[in-house]
Each structure stands twice: as C-alpha cells, then as structure tokens.
C-alpha cells in the first residue's frame, strides 16, 4: 500500500520531457526555414551580381563583370529577396565571379531561454555565363 501516487511524478517527468522534445523539434524546423531563407537571399544576390556585365568587355566578346556594380547589385538583391529584420549582406566581386554572404538573426522561440539569439550565415557565388 505504500506505492500509492508513484505514477504521478513519472507521468509529470514524461510530459515535461515530451514538451521539451516538441519545443526542440519546432525550433529546429524554424532554424532550418531561416537558413533556407538566408541561402535563398544569398543565391538571389549572387545571380543578380553575376548579371552586372561590363559593357565594354561585352562588346569585345568577353563576359566579364564590373566588380563595383556587381557588388552593389548583389547586396541590393540579397536584401530585397524575402526581406527580414536584421538581415545583412556583403559581396565580393572579381571580374569573373561574385560571392555574397548573408547574415540573418534567428531568435529561438520555445527554447529561447536556453539557446539565446543566434546568427545564421549563408554564402553563394555565381559567374557570368552565356546561356
């Protein structure tokens, strides 16, 4: 008869563990979605930057980038693609390719007290090509 009430603490621990597992699954899903958005923004920026062809070189038959214009267009496109608060973008361009890095803050929802705010980074590169 001394075993009465022993199921209640075990059930409480199981429910608490289940709630933490659900919270972790939700936060991992949100983190994956945020990384996918940052990656999309980096890809969009790199593709836009790769379209900044130097007109003088194009008339000579060479597909080379105007690096300053490519960087400017790449950053603008990365920030405009599915815009999010706190997103930053940086681009580095040469005459043959442009690379974009996007940083996006990710505030965890359910496990925020444990994880804190993280920054998600994604990068992409593109080169001009004749299609």
Coordinates of N, CA and C in Angstrom, one line a residue:
X1 N 0.8 -1.2 0.0 CA 0.0 0.0 0.0 C 0.8 1.3 0.0
X2 N 2.2 1.2 0.2 CA 3.0 2.4 0.2 C 3.4 2.9 -1.1
X3 N 2.9 2.2 -2.2 CA 3.3 2.7 -3.6 C 2.2 3.6 -4.2
X4 N 1.3 4.1 -3.4 CA 0.3 4.9 -4.0 C 0.9 6.3 -4.4
X5 N 0.5 6.8 -5.6 CA 1.0 8.1 -6.0 C 2.3 8.1 -6.7
X6 N 2.9 6.9 -7.0 CA 4.2 6.9 -7.6 C 4.2 7.1 -9.1
X7 N 3.0 6.9 -9.7 CA 2.9 7.2 -11.1 C 2.8 8.6 -11.5
X8 N 2.3 9.5 -10.6 CA 2.2 10.9 -10.9 C 3.5 11.6 -11.1
X9 N 4.6 11.4 -10.3 CA 5.9 12.0 -10.7 C 6.5 11.5 -12.0
X10 N 6.3 10.2 -12.3 CA 6.8 9.7 -13.5 C 6.1 10.3 -14.7
X11 N 4.7 10.4 -14.6 CA 3.9 11.0 -15.7 C 4.3 12.4 -15.9
X12 N 4.5 13.1 -14.8 CA 4.9 14.6 -14.9 C 6.2 14.7 -15.6
X13 N 7.2 13.8 -15.3 CA 8.5 13.9 -16.0 C 8.4 13.5 -17.5
X14 N 7.5 12.6 -17.8 CA 7.3 12.2 -19.2 C 6.7 13.3 -20.0
X15 N 5.7 14.0 -19.4 CA 5.0 15.1 -20.0 C 6.0 16.3 -20.2
X16 N 6.8 16.5 -19.2 CA 7.8 17.6 -19.3 C 8.8 17.3 -20.4
X17 N 9.3 16.1 -20.4 CA 10.2 15.6 -21.5 C 9.6 15.7 -22.9
X18 N 8.4 15.3 -23.0 CA 7.7 15.4 -24.3 C 7.5 16.8 -24.7
X19 N 7.2 17.7 -23.8 CA 7.1 19.1 -24.2 C 8.4 19.7 -24.6
X20 N 9.5 19.3 -24.0 CA 10.8 19.8 -24.4 C 11.2 19.2 -25.8
X21 N 10.8 18.0 -26.0 CA 11.1 17.4 -27.3 C 10.4 18.1 -28.4
X22 N 9.1 18.4 -28.2 CA 8.3 19.1 -29.2 C 8.9 20.5 -29.4
X23 N 9.3 21.2 -28.3 CA 9.9 22.5 -28.5 C 11.2 22.5 -29.3
X24 N 12.0 21.5 -29.0 CA 13.2 21.3 -29.8 C 12.9 21.1 -31.3
X25 N 12.0 20.2 -31.5 CA 11.6 19.9 -32.9 C 11.1 21.2 -33.7
X26 N 10.3 22.0 -33.0 CA 9.8 23.2 -33.6 C 10.9 24.2 -33.9
X27 N 11.8 24.4 -32.9 CA 12.9 25.3 -33.1 C 13.9 24.9 -34.1
X28 N 14.1 23.6 -34.2 CA 15.0 23.1 -35.3 C 14.3 23.3 -36.7
X29 N 13.0 23.1 -36.8 CA 12.3 23.4 -38.0 C 12.4 24.9 -38.4
X30 N 12.2 25.7 -37.4 CA 12.3 27.2 -37.7 C 13.7 27.6 -38.1
X31 N 14.7 27.0 -37.4 CA 16.1 27.3 -37.8 C 16.4 26.8 -39.2
X32 N 15.9 25.7 -39.6 CA 16.1 25.2 -41.0 C 15.4 26.1 -42.0
X33 N 14.2 26.6 -41.6 CA 13.5 27.5 -42.5 C 14.2 28.8 -42.6
X34 N 14.8 29.3 -41.5 CA 15.5 30.6 -41.6 C 16.8 30.4 -42.4
X35 N 17.5 29.3 -42.2 CA 18.7 29.1 -43.1 C 18.3 29.0 -44.5
X36 N 17.2 28.3 -44.9 CA 16.8 28.2 -46.2 C 16.5 29.6 -46.8
X37 N 15.9 30.5 -46.0 CA 15.6 31.9 -46.5 C 16.9 32.7 -46.7
X38 N 17.9 32.5 -45.8 CA 19.2 33.2 -45.9 C 19.9 32.7 -47.1
X39 N 19.9 31.4 -47.4 CA 20.5 30.8 -48.5 C 19.9 31.2 -49.8
X40 N 18.5 31.4 -49.8 CA 17.8 31.9 -51.0 C 18.3 33.3 -51.3
X41 N 18.4 34.1 -50.2 CA 18.8 35.5 -50.4 C 20.2 35.6 -50.9
X42 N 21.1 34.7 -50.4 CA 22.5 34.7 -50.9 C 22.5 34.3 -52.4
X43 N 21.7 33.3 -52.8 CA 21.7 32.9 -54.2 C 21.1 34.0 -55.1
X44 N 20.1 34.6 -54.6 CA 19.5 35.7 -55.4 C 20.5 36.8 -55.6
X45 N 21.2 37.2 -54.6 CA 22.2 38.2 -54.7 C 23.3 37.9 -55.6
X46 N 23.8 36.6 -55.5 CA 24.9 36.2 -56.4 C 24.5 36.2 -57.8
X47 N 23.3 35.7 -58.1 CA 22.8 35.7 -59.5 C 22.6 37.1 -60.0
X48 N 22.1 38.0 -59.2 CA 21.9 39.4 -59.6 C 23.3 40.1 -59.9
X49 N 24.2 39.8 -59.0 CA 25.6 40.3 -59.2 C 26.2 39.8 -60.5
X50 N 26.0 38.5 -60.8 CA 26.6 37.9 -62.0 C 26.0 38.5 -63.3
X51 N 24.9 39.2 -63.2 CA 24.3 39.8 -64.3 C 24.9 41.2 -64.6
X52 N 25.7 41.7 -63.8 CA 26.3 43.0 -63.9 C 27.5 42.9 -64.9
X53 N 27.3 42.7 -66.1 CA 28.3 42.6 -67.1 C 28.9 44.0 -67.5
X54 N 30.2 44.0 -67.6 CA 30.9 45.2 -68.1 C 30.6 45.4 -69.6
X55 N 29.9 46.5 -70.0 CA 29.5 46.6 -71.4 C 30.7 46.7 -72.3
X56 N 31.8 47.4 -71.9 CA 32.9 47.5 -72.8 C 33.5 46.1 -73.1
X57 N 33.6 45.3 -72.1 CA 34.2 43.9 -72.3 C 33.2 43.1 -73.1
X58 N 31.9 43.3 -72.9 CA 30.9 42.5 -73.7 C 31.0 42.8 -75.2
X59 N 31.3 44.1 -75.5 CA 31.4 44.4 -76.9 C 32.7 43.8 -77.5
X60 N 33.6 43.5 -76.7 CA 34.8 42.8 -77.2 C 34.6 41.3 -77.2
X61 N 33.5 40.8 -76.8 CA 33.2 39.4 -76.8 C 33.5 38.6 -75.6
X62 N 33.9 39.3 -74.5 CA 34.2 38.7 -73.2 C 33.2 39.0 -72.2
X63 N 32.7 37.9 -71.5 CA 31.8 38.1 -70.4 C 32.5 38.3 -69.1
X64 N 32.8 39.6 -68.8 CA 33.4 39.9 -67.5 C 32.5 40.9 -66.7
X65 N 32.7 40.8 -65.4 CA 31.8 41.6 -64.5 C 32.5 43.0 -64.3
X66 N 31.6 44.0 -64.1 CA 32.0 45.2 -63.5 C 32.0 45.0 -62.0
X67 N 33.1 44.9 -61.3 CA 33.1 44.5 -59.9 C 32.3 45.4 -59.0
X68 N 32.4 46.7 -59.1 CA 31.7 47.6 -58.2 C 30.2 47.5 -58.4
X69 N 29.8 47.5 -59.7 CA 28.4 47.3 -60.0 C 27.8 46.0 -59.5
X70 N 28.6 44.9 -59.7 CA 28.2 43.6 -59.3 C 28.0 43.5 -57.8
X71 N 28.9 44.1 -57.0 CA 28.8 44.1 -55.6 C 27.5 44.9 -55.1
X72 N 27.3 46.0 -55.8 CA 26.1 46.9 -55.4 C 24.8 46.1 -55.7
X73 N 24.7 45.5 -56.9 CA 23.5 44.8 -57.3 C 23.3 43.6 -56.5
X74 N 24.4 42.9 -56.1 CA 24.3 41.7 -55.3 C 23.8 41.9 -53.9
X75 N 24.3 43.0 -53.3 CA 23.8 43.3 -51.9 C 22.4 43.8 -52.0
X76 N 22.0 44.6 -53.0 CA 20.6 45.1 -53.1 C 19.7 43.9 -53.3
X77 N 20.0 42.9 -54.1 CA 19.1 41.8 -54.4 C 19.1 40.9 -53.2
X78 N 20.2 40.7 -52.5 CA 20.1 39.8 -51.3 C 19.3 40.4 -50.2
X79 N 19.3 41.7 -50.1 CA 18.5 42.3 -49.0 C 17.0 42.4 -49.4
X80 N 16.7 42.4 -50.7 CA 15.4 42.5 -51.2 C 14.6 41.2 -51.3
X81 N 15.4 40.1 -51.4 CA 14.8 38.7 -51.5 C 14.3 38.3 -50.2
X82 N 12.9 38.2 -50.1 CA 12.3 37.8 -48.8 C 12.9 38.6 -47.6
X83 N 12.7 39.9 -47.6 CA 13.4 40.7 -46.6 C 13.0 40.3 -45.2
X84 N 14.0 40.3 -44.3 CA 13.8 40.0 -42.9 C 14.5 41.1 -42.1
X85 N 14.0 41.4 -40.9 CA 14.6 42.4 -40.0 C 15.9 41.9 -39.5
X86 N 16.9 42.8 -39.6 CA 18.2 42.5 -39.1 C 19.1 41.8 -40.1
X87 N 18.7 41.5 -41.3 CA 19.5 40.8 -42.2 C 20.5 41.7 -42.8
X88 N 21.8 41.2 -42.9 CA 22.8 42.0 -43.6 C 23.5 41.2 -44.7
X89 N 24.0 41.8 -45.6 CA 24.6 41.1 -46.8 C 25.9 41.8 -47.1
X90 N 26.9 41.1 -47.6 CA 28.1 41.6 -48.0 C 28.5 40.8 -49.3
X91 N 29.1 41.5 -50.2 CA 29.5 40.9 -51.5 C 31.0 41.2 -51.8
X92 N 31.6 40.3 -52.5 CA 33.0 40.5 -53.0 C 32.9 40.0 -54.5
X93 N 33.4 40.9 -55.3 CA 33.3 40.6 -56.8 C 34.7 40.8 -57.4
X94 N 34.9 39.9 -58.4 CA 36.1 40.0 -59.2 C 35.5 40.1 -60.6
X95 N 36.3 40.1 -61.6 CA 35.8 40.2 -63.0 C 35.2 38.9 -63.5
X96 N 35.4 37.8 -62.8 CA 34.9 36.5 -63.2 C 33.8 35.9 -62.3
X97 N 33.7 36.4 -61.1 CA 32.7 35.9 -60.2 C 32.3 36.8 -59.1
X98 N 31.2 36.6 -58.5 CA 30.7 37.4 -57.4 C 30.3 36.5 -56.3
X99 N 30.7 36.7 -55.1 CA 30.3 35.9 -53.9 C 29.5 36.8 -52.9
X100 N 28.4 36.3 -52.4 CA 27.6 37.0 -51.4 C 27.5 36.2 -50.1
X101 N 27.6 36.9 -49.0 CA 27.4 36.3 -47.7 C 26.3 37.0 -47.0
X102 N 25.3 36.3 -46.5 CA 24.1 36.8 -45.8 C 24.1 36.4 -44.4
X103 N 24.0 37.3 -43.5 CA 23.8 37.0 -42.1 C 22.4 37.4 -41.6
X104 N 21.7 36.5 -41.0 CA 20.4 36.8 -40.6 C 20.2 36.3 -39.1
X105 N 19.7 37.2 -38.2 CA 19.5 36.7 -36.8 C 18.3 35.8 -36.7
X106 N 18.5 34.8 -35.8 CA 17.4 33.8 -35.6 C 17.1 33.8 -34.1
X107 N 16.0 34.4 -33.7 CA 15.6 34.3 -32.3 C 14.8 33.0 -32.0
X108 N 15.4 32.1 -31.2 CA 14.6 30.9 -30.9 C 13.4 31.2 -30.2
X109 N 12.3 30.4 -30.5 CA 11.0 30.7 -29.8 C 10.9 30.0 -28.5
X110 N 10.6 28.7 -28.5 CA 10.2 28.0 -27.3 C 11.4 27.7 -26.4
X111 N 12.6 27.6 -27.0 CA 13.8 27.3 -26.2 C 14.7 28.5 -26.1
X112 N 14.1 29.7 -26.2 CA 14.9 30.9 -26.2 C 15.7 31.2 -24.9
X113 N 15.2 30.7 -23.8 CA 15.9 30.9 -22.6 C 17.2 30.0 -22.5
X114 N 17.2 28.9 -23.3 CA 18.4 28.1 -23.3 C 19.3 28.4 -24.4
X115 N 18.8 28.8 -25.6 CA 19.7 28.9 -26.7 C 20.1 30.4 -27.0
X116 N 19.3 31.3 -26.6 CA 19.6 32.7 -26.9 C 19.5 33.0 -28.4
X117 N 19.8 34.2 -28.8 CA 19.7 34.6 -30.2 C 21.0 34.1 -31.0
X118 N 20.7 33.5 -32.1 CA 21.8 33.0 -33.0 C 21.8 33.8 -34.3
X119 N 22.9 33.8 -35.0 CA 23.0 34.4 -36.3 C 23.3 33.3 -37.3
X120 N 22.4 33.3 -38.3 CA 22.6 32.2 -39.4 C 23.3 32.9 -40.6
X121 N 24.3 32.2 -41.1 CA 25.1 32.7 -42.2 C 24.9 31.8 -43.4
X122 N 24.8 32.3 -44.6 CA 24.7 31.6 -45.8 C 25.5 32.3 -46.9
X123 N 26.2 31.6 -47.8 CA 27.0 32.2 -48.8 C 26.7 31.5 -50.1
X124 N 26.9 32.3 -51.2 CA 26.7 31.7 -52.6 C 27.6 32.5 -53.5
X125 N 28.0 31.9 -54.6 CA 28.9 32.5 -55.6 C 28.2 32.2 -57.0
X126 N 28.5 33.1 -57.9 CA 28.0 33.0 -59.3 C 28.9 33.6 -60.2
X127 N 28.9 33.1 -61.4 CA 29.8 33.7 -62.5 C 28.9 34.0 -63.7
X128 N 29.3 35.0 -64.5 CA 28.5 35.3 -65.7 C 28.7 34.1 -66.7
X129 N 27.6 33.8 -67.4 CA 27.7 32.7 -68.3 C 26.8 33.1 -69.5
X130 N 27.1 32.5 -70.6 CA 26.3 32.7 -71.8 C 25.3 31.6 -71.9
X131 N 24.0 31.9 -72.0 CA 23.0 30.8 -72.0 C 22.2 30.7 -73.2

